[in-house]
Tab-separated table of C-alpha atoms in Angstrom:
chain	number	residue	atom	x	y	z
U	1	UNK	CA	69.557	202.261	7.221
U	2	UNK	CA	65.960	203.104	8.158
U	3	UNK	CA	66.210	206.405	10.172
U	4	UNK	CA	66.351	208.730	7.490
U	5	UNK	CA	65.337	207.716	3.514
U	6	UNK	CA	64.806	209.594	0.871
U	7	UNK	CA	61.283	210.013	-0.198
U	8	UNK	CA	61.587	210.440	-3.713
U	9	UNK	CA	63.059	206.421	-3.307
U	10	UNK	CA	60.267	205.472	-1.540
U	11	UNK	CA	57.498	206.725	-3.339
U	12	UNK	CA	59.071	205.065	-6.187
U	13	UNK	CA	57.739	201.734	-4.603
U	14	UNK	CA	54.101	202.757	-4.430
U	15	UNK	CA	53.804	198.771	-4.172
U	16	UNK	CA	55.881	197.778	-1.959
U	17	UNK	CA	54.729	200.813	1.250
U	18	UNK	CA	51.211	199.562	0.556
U	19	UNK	CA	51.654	196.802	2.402
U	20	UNK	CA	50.873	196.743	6.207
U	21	UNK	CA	53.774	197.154	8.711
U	22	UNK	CA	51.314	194.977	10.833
U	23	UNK	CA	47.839	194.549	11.941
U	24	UNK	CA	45.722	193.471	14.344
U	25	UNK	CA	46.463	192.324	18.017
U	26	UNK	CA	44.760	195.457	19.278
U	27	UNK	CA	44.181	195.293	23.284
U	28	UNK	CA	44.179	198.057	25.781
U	29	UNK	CA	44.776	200.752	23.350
U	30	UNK	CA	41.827	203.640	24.262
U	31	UNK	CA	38.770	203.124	25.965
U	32	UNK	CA	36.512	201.689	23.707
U	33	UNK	CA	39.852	198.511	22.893
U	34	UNK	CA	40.106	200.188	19.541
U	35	UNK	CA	43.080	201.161	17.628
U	36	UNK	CA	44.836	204.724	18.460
U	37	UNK	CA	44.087	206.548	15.094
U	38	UNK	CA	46.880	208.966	13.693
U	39	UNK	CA	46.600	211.813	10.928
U	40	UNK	CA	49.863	212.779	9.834
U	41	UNK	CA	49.884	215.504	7.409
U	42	UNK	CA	52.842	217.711	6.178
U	43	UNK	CA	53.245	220.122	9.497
U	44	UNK	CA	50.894	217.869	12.246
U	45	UNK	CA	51.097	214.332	13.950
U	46	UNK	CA	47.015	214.586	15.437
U	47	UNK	CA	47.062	211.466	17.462
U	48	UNK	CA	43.423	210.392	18.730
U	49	UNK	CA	44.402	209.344	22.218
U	50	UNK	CA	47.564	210.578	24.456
U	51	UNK	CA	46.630	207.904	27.293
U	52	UNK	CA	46.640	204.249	26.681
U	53	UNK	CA	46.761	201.421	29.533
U	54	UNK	CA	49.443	199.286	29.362
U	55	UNK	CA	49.820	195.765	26.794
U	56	UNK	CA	49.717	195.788	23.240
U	57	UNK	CA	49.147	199.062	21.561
U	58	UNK	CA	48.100	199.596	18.129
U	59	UNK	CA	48.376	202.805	16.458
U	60	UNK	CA	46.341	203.247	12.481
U	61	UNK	CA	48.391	205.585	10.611
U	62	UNK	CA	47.051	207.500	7.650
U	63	UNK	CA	48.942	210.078	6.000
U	64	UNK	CA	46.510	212.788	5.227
U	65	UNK	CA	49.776	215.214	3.625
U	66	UNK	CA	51.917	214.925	0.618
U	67	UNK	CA	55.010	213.476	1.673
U	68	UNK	CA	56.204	210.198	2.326
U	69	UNK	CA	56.127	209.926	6.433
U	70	UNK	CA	57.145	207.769	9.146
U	71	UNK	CA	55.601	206.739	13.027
U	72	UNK	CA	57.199	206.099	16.001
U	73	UNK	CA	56.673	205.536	19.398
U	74	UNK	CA	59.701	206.609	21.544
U	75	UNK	CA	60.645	205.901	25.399
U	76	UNK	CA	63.302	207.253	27.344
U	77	UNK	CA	66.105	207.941	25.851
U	78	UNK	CA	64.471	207.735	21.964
U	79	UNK	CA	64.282	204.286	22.484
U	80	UNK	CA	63.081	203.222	20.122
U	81	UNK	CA	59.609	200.884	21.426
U	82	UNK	CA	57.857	200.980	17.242
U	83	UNK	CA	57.994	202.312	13.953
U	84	UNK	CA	56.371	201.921	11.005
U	85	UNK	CA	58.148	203.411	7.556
U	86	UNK	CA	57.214	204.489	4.051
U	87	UNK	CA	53.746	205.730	4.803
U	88	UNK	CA	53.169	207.467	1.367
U	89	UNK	CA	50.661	210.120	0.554
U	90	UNK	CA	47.035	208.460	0.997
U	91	UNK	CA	47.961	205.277	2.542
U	92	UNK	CA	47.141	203.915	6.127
U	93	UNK	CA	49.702	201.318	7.671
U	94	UNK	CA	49.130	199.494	11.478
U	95	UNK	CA	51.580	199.235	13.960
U	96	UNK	CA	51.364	197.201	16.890
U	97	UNK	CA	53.709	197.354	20.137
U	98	UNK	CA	53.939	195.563	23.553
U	99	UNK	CA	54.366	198.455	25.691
U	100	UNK	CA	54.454	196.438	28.951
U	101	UNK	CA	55.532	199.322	31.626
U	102	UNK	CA	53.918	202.532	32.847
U	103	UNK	CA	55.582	205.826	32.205
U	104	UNK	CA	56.388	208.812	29.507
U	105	UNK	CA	56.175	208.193	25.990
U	106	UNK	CA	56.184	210.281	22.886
U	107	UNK	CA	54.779	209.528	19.562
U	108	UNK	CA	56.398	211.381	16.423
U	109	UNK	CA	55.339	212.027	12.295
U	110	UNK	CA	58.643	212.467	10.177
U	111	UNK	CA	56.718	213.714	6.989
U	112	UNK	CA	59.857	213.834	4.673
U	113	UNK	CA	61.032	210.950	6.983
U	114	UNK	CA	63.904	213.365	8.125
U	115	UNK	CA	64.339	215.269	11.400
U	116	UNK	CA	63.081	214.294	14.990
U	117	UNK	CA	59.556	214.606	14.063
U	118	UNK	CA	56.222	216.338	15.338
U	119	UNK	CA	56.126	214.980	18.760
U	120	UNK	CA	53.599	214.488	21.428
U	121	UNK	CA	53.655	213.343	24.715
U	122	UNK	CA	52.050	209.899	25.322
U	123	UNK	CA	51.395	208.407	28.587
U	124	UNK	CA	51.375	204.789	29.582
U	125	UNK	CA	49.342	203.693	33.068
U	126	UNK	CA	48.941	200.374	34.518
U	127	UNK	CA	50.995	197.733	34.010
U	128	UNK	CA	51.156	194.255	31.785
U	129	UNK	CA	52.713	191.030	31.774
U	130	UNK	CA	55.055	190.605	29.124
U	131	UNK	CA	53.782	188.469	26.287
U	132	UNK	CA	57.554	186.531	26.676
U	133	UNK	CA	56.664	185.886	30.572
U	134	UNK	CA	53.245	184.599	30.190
U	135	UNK	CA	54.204	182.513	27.043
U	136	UNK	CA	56.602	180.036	27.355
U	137	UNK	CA	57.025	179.767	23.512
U	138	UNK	CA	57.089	183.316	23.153
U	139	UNK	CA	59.634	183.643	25.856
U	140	UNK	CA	61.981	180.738	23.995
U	141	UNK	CA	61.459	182.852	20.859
U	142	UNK	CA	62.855	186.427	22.409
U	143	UNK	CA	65.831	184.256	24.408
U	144	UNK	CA	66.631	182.236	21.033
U	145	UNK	CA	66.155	185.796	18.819
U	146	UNK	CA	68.636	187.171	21.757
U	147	UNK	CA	71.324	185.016	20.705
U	148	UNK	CA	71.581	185.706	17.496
U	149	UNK	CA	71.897	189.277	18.193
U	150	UNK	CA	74.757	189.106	20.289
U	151	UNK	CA	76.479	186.587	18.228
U	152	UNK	CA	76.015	189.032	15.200
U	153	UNK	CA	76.780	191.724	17.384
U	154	UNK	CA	80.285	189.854	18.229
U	155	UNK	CA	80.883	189.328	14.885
U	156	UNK	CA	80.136	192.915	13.504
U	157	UNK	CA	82.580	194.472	16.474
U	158	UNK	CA	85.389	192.007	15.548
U	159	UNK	CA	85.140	192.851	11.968
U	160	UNK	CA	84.677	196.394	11.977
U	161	UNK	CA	88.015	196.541	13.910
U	162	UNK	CA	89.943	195.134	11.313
U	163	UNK	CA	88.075	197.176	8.987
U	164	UNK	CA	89.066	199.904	10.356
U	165	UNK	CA	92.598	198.595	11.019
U	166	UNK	CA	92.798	198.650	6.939
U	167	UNK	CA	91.582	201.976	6.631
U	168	UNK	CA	94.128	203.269	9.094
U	169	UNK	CA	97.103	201.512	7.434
U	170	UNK	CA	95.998	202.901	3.950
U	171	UNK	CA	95.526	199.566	2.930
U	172	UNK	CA	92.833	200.581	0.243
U	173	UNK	CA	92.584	197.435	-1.227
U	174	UNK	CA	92.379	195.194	2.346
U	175	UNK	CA	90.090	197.705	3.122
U	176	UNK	CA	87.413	197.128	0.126
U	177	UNK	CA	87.598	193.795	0.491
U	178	UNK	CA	86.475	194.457	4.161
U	179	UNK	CA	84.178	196.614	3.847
U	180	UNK	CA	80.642	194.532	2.724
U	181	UNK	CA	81.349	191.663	4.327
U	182	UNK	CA	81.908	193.539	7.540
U	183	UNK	CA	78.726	195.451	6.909
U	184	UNK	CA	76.459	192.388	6.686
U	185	UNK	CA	76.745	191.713	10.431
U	186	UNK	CA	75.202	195.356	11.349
U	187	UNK	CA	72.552	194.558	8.272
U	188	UNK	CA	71.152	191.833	9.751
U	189	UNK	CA	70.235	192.885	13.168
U	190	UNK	CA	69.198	196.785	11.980
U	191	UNK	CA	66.223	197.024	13.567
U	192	UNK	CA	67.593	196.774	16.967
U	193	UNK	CA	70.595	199.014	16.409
U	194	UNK	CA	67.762	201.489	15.315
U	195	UNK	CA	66.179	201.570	18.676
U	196	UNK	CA	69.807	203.029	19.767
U	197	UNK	CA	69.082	206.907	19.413
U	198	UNK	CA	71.823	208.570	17.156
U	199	UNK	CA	74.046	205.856	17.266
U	200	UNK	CA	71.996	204.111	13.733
U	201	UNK	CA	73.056	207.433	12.016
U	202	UNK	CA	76.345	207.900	13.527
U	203	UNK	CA	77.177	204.806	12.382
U	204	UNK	CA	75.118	204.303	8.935
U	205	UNK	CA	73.780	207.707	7.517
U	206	UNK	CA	74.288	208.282	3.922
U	207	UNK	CA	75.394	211.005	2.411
U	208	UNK	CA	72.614	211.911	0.007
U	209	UNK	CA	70.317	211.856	3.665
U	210	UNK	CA	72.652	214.266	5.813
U	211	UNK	CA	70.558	217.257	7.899
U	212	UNK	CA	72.342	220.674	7.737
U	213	UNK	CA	75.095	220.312	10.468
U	214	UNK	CA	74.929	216.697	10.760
U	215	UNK	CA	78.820	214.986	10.290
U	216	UNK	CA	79.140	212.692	7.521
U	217	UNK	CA	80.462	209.606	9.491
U	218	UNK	CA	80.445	206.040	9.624
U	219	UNK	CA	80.744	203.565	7.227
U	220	UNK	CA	79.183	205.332	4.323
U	221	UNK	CA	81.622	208.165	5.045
U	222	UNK	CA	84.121	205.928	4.598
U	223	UNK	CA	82.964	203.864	1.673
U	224	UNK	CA	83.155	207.263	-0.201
U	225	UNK	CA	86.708	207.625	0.982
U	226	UNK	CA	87.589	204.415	-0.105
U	227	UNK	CA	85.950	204.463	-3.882
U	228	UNK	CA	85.677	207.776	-4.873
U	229	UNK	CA	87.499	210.432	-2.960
U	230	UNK	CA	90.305	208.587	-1.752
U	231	UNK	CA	91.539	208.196	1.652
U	232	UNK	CA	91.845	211.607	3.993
U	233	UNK	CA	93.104	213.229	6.595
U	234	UNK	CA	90.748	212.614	8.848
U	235	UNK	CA	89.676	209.144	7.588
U	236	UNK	CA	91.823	207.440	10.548
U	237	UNK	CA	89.758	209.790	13.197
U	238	UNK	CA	86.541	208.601	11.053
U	239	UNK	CA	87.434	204.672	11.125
U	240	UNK	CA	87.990	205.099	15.163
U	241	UNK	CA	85.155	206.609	15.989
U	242	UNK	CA	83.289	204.248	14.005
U	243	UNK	CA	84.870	200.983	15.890
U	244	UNK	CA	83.555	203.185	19.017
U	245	UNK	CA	80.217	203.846	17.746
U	246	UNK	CA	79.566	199.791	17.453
U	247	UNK	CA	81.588	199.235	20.349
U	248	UNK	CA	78.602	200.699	22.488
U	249	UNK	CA	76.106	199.828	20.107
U	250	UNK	CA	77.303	195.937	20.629
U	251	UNK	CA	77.070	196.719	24.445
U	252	UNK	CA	73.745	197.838	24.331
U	253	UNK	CA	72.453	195.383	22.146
U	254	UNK	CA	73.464	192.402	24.440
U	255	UNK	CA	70.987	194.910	27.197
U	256	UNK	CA	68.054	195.338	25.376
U	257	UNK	CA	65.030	193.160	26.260
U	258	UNK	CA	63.282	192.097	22.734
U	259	UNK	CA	59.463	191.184	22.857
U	260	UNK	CA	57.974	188.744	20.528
U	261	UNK	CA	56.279	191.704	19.031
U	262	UNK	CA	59.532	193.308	18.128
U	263	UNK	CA	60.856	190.213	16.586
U	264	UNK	CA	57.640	189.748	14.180
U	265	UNK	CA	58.220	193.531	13.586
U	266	UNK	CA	61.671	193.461	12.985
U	267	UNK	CA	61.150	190.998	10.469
U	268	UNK	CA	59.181	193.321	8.427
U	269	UNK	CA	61.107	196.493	8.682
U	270	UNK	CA	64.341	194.720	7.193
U	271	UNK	CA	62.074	193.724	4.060
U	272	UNK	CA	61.464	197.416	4.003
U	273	UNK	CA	64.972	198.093	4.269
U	274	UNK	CA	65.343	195.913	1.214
U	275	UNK	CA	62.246	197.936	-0.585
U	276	UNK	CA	63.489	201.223	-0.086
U	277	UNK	CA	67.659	200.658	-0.180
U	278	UNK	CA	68.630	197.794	-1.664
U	279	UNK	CA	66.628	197.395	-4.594
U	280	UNK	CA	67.172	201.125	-5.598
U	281	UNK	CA	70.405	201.443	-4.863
U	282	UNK	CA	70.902	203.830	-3.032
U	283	UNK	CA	72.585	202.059	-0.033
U	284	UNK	CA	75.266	201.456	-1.151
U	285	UNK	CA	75.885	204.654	-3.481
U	286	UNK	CA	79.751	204.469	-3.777
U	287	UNK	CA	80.732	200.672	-3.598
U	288	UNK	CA	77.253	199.667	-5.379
U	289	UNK	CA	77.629	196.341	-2.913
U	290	UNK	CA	73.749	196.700	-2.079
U	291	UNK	CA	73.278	192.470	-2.878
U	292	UNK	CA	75.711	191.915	0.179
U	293	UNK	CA	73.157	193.929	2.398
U	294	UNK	CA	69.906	192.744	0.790
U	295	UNK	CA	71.339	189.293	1.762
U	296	UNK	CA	72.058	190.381	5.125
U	297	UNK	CA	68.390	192.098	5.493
U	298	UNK	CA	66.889	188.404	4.372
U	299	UNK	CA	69.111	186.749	7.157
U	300	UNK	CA	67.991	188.676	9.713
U	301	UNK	CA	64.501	188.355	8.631
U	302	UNK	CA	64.700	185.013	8.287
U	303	UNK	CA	66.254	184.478	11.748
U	304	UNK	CA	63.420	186.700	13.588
U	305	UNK	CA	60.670	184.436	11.950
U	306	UNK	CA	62.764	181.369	12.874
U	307	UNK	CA	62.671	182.444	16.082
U	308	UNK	CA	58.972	182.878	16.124
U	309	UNK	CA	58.372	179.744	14.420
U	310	UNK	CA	57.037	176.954	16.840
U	311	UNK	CA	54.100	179.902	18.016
U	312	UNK	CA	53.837	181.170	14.083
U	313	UNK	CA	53.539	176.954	12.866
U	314	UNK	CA	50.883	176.471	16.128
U	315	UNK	CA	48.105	179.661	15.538
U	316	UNK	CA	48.719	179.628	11.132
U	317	UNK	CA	51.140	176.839	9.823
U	318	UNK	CA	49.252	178.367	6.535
U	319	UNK	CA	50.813	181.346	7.102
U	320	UNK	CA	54.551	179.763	7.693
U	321	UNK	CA	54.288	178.181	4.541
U	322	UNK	CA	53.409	181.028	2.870
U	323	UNK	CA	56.730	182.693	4.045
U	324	UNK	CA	58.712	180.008	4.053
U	325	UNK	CA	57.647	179.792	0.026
U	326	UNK	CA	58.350	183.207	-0.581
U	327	UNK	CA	61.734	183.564	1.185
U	328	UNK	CA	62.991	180.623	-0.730
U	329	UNK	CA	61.692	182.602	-4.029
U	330	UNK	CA	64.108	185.464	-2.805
U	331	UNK	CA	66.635	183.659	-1.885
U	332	UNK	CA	66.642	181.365	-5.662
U	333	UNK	CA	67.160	185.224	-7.104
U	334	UNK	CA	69.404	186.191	-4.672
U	335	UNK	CA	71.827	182.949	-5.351
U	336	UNK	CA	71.505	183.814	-9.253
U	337	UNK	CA	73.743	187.207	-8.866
U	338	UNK	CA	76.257	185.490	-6.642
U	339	UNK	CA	79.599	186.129	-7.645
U	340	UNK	CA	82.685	184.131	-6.034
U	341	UNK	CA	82.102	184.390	-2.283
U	342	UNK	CA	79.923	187.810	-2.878
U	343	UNK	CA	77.383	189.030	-4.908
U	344	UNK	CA	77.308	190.996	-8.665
U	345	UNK	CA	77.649	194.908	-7.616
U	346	UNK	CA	74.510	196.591	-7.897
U	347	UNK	CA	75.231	198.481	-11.169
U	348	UNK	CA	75.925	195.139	-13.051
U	349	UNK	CA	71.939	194.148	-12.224
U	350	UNK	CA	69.699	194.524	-15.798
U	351	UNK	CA	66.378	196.425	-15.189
U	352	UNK	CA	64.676	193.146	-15.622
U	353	UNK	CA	66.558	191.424	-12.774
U	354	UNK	CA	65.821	194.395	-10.270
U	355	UNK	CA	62.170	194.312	-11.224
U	356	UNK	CA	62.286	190.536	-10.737
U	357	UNK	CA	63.683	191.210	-7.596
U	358	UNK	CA	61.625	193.774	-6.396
U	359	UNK	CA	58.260	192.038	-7.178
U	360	UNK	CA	59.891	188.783	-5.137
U	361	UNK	CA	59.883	190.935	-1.808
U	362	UNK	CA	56.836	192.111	-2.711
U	363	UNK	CA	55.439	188.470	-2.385
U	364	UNK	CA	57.474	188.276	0.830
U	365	UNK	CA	56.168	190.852	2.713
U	366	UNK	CA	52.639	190.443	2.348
U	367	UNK	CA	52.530	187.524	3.975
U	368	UNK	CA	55.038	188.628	6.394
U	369	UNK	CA	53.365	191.891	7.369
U	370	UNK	CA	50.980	189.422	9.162
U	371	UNK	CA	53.142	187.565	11.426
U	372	UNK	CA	52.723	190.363	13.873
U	373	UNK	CA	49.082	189.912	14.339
U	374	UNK	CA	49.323	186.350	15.112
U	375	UNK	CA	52.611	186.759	17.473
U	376	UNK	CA	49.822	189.556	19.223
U	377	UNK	CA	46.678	187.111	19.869
């Protein structure tokens, strides 16, 4: 999950955050059609302009302190509208956002990537077209993207119930087996349950990234139960509210209105869910199933640039190549720790192989950190 990492994880990727979240696309942003600049240091979020006109908003984030840190730009609700993750110490990453609507906004810095942030009120005036409205391309790519959501979303609800079904029975065993093939269907459409509020933690907060007073629940909670502690007394309560959590997250979900922007961005953040997760390990801390997830963040991708692909092959069909080249690379690594219908567990990976792997999404998400950019022209 994205919300909250840890940063000494992140910063161990120096490589891998360097890359752009996005770039370019910048239109309507502050007076002078320039990007919103934003110093984020350890204790301040100094944006350079709290008034933008509606469109496609791009924000330049630098972090000026000495923790890792992360941007968003909220709506109603923390609705999630952008983010961009892993900014560490020194670096400057773009994010670009079709903010279509007038109305309230609020930008936040998570230095420590923890907490709700140093927030600041950010207003929105006019109004835009929406890129999916005045594109009929664009507009098959968010309807097509749409889809797969919901079908995911089906799919995740359906299995989570019977994962939880195990748990409840005490059927350890049914229950394991469950467990990462259950969790690839949330995997692969993250980035939208993260624009949910709480329910991304509620549902997937680790352990190791709990804030004083925060419940350990979801399906971390119970992967602990399951290999290490052993089922408890209040696992049953646990495994419920979990099949409730994704019961509203699968509502919403099938609600939310996706721009092409959000798509190309989407595509990104689950590479950096691979970067700063997956490859470490720390995902899946109990269970060490992390290759289940890292497949499921690589679907998703995949599926968002699919999506995008007749605009993406039109304005760079250099650039599609590009990506198409490197997911294949990932994917050839990938199918080499495949183990009967799953993958190797995480801990049976030599240093080698996750350095192998972990220089393959490197490749990937260069190229992919530009999709955004051309989605924006």
């Amino acid at each position: 999950m994205t919300l909250r990492k840890t940063p000494l994880a992140a910063a161990g990727l120096g490589a891998l955050l360097a890359l752009s979240a996005c770039s370019g696309g910048a239109q309507n942003t502050t007076a002078a059609g320039g990007p919103i600049t934003v110093d984020a240091t350890d204790t301040a979020c100094t944006v350079s302009a709290t008034t933008a006109n509606a469109g496609h908003l791009t924000f330049e984030v630098t972090n000026k302190g000495t923790k890792v840190t992360e941007f968003y730009l909220y709506a109603e609700g923390d609705r999630i509208m952008g983010e961009v993750e892993n900014i560490a110490p020194g670096l400057t990453r773009k994010l670009t956002v079709e903010v279509p609507d007038a109305g309230t906004y609020q930008t936040a810095c998570k230095p420590g990537m923890s907490g709700d942030g140093i927030r600041g009120a950010f207003t929105v005036t006019g109004g835009a077209t929406r890129q999916a409205d005045a594109n009929t391309k664009l507009g098959d790519a968010a309807k097509s993207y749409a889809t797969y959501v919901a079908g995911q979303s089906d799919a995740l609800l359906t299995e989570t119930q019977k994962f939880a079904d195990a748990v409840k029975s005490g059927n350890v065993a049914d229950a394991k087996a469950r467990y990462a093939p259950t969790r690839v269907y949330y995997e692969r459409i993250e980035p939208v349950a993260e624009k949910f509020g709480d329910l991304d933690p509620a549902i997937d907060v680790r352990e190791a990234d709990l804030e004083e007073g925060q419940q350990f629940t979801g399906f971390h909670r119970l992967e602990k139960d399951l290999w290490v502690t052993g089922l408890q007394a209040d696992s049953a309560q646990i495994a419920d509210k979990l099949v409730a959590d994704v019961t509203t997250l699968v509502t919403q979900a099938k609600t939310i209105e996706l721009s092409p922007l959000d798509l190309a961005n989407g595509a990104k953040e689950l590479l950096d869910e691979v970067a700063t997760g997956k490859i470490t390990g720390e995902e899946e801390t109990f269970s060490h199933t992390d290759l289940w997830d890292f497949q499921a963040n690589l679907d998703g991708s995949e599926a968002a640039i699919q999506a995008l692909r007749p605009v993406l092959q039109e304005r760079d069909p250099q650039l599609v190549s590009e990506v198409d080249a490197q997911f294949k690379n990932v994917q050839t690594l990938l199918d080499a720790q495949r183990a009967g219908d799953g993958f190797k567990y995480y801990t049976d990976l030599t240093q080698d192989q996750i350095r192998e792997l972990a220089s393959a999404v490197d490749a990937l998400s260069e190229p992919l950190s530009k999709t955004a950019e051309v989605v924006a022209r």
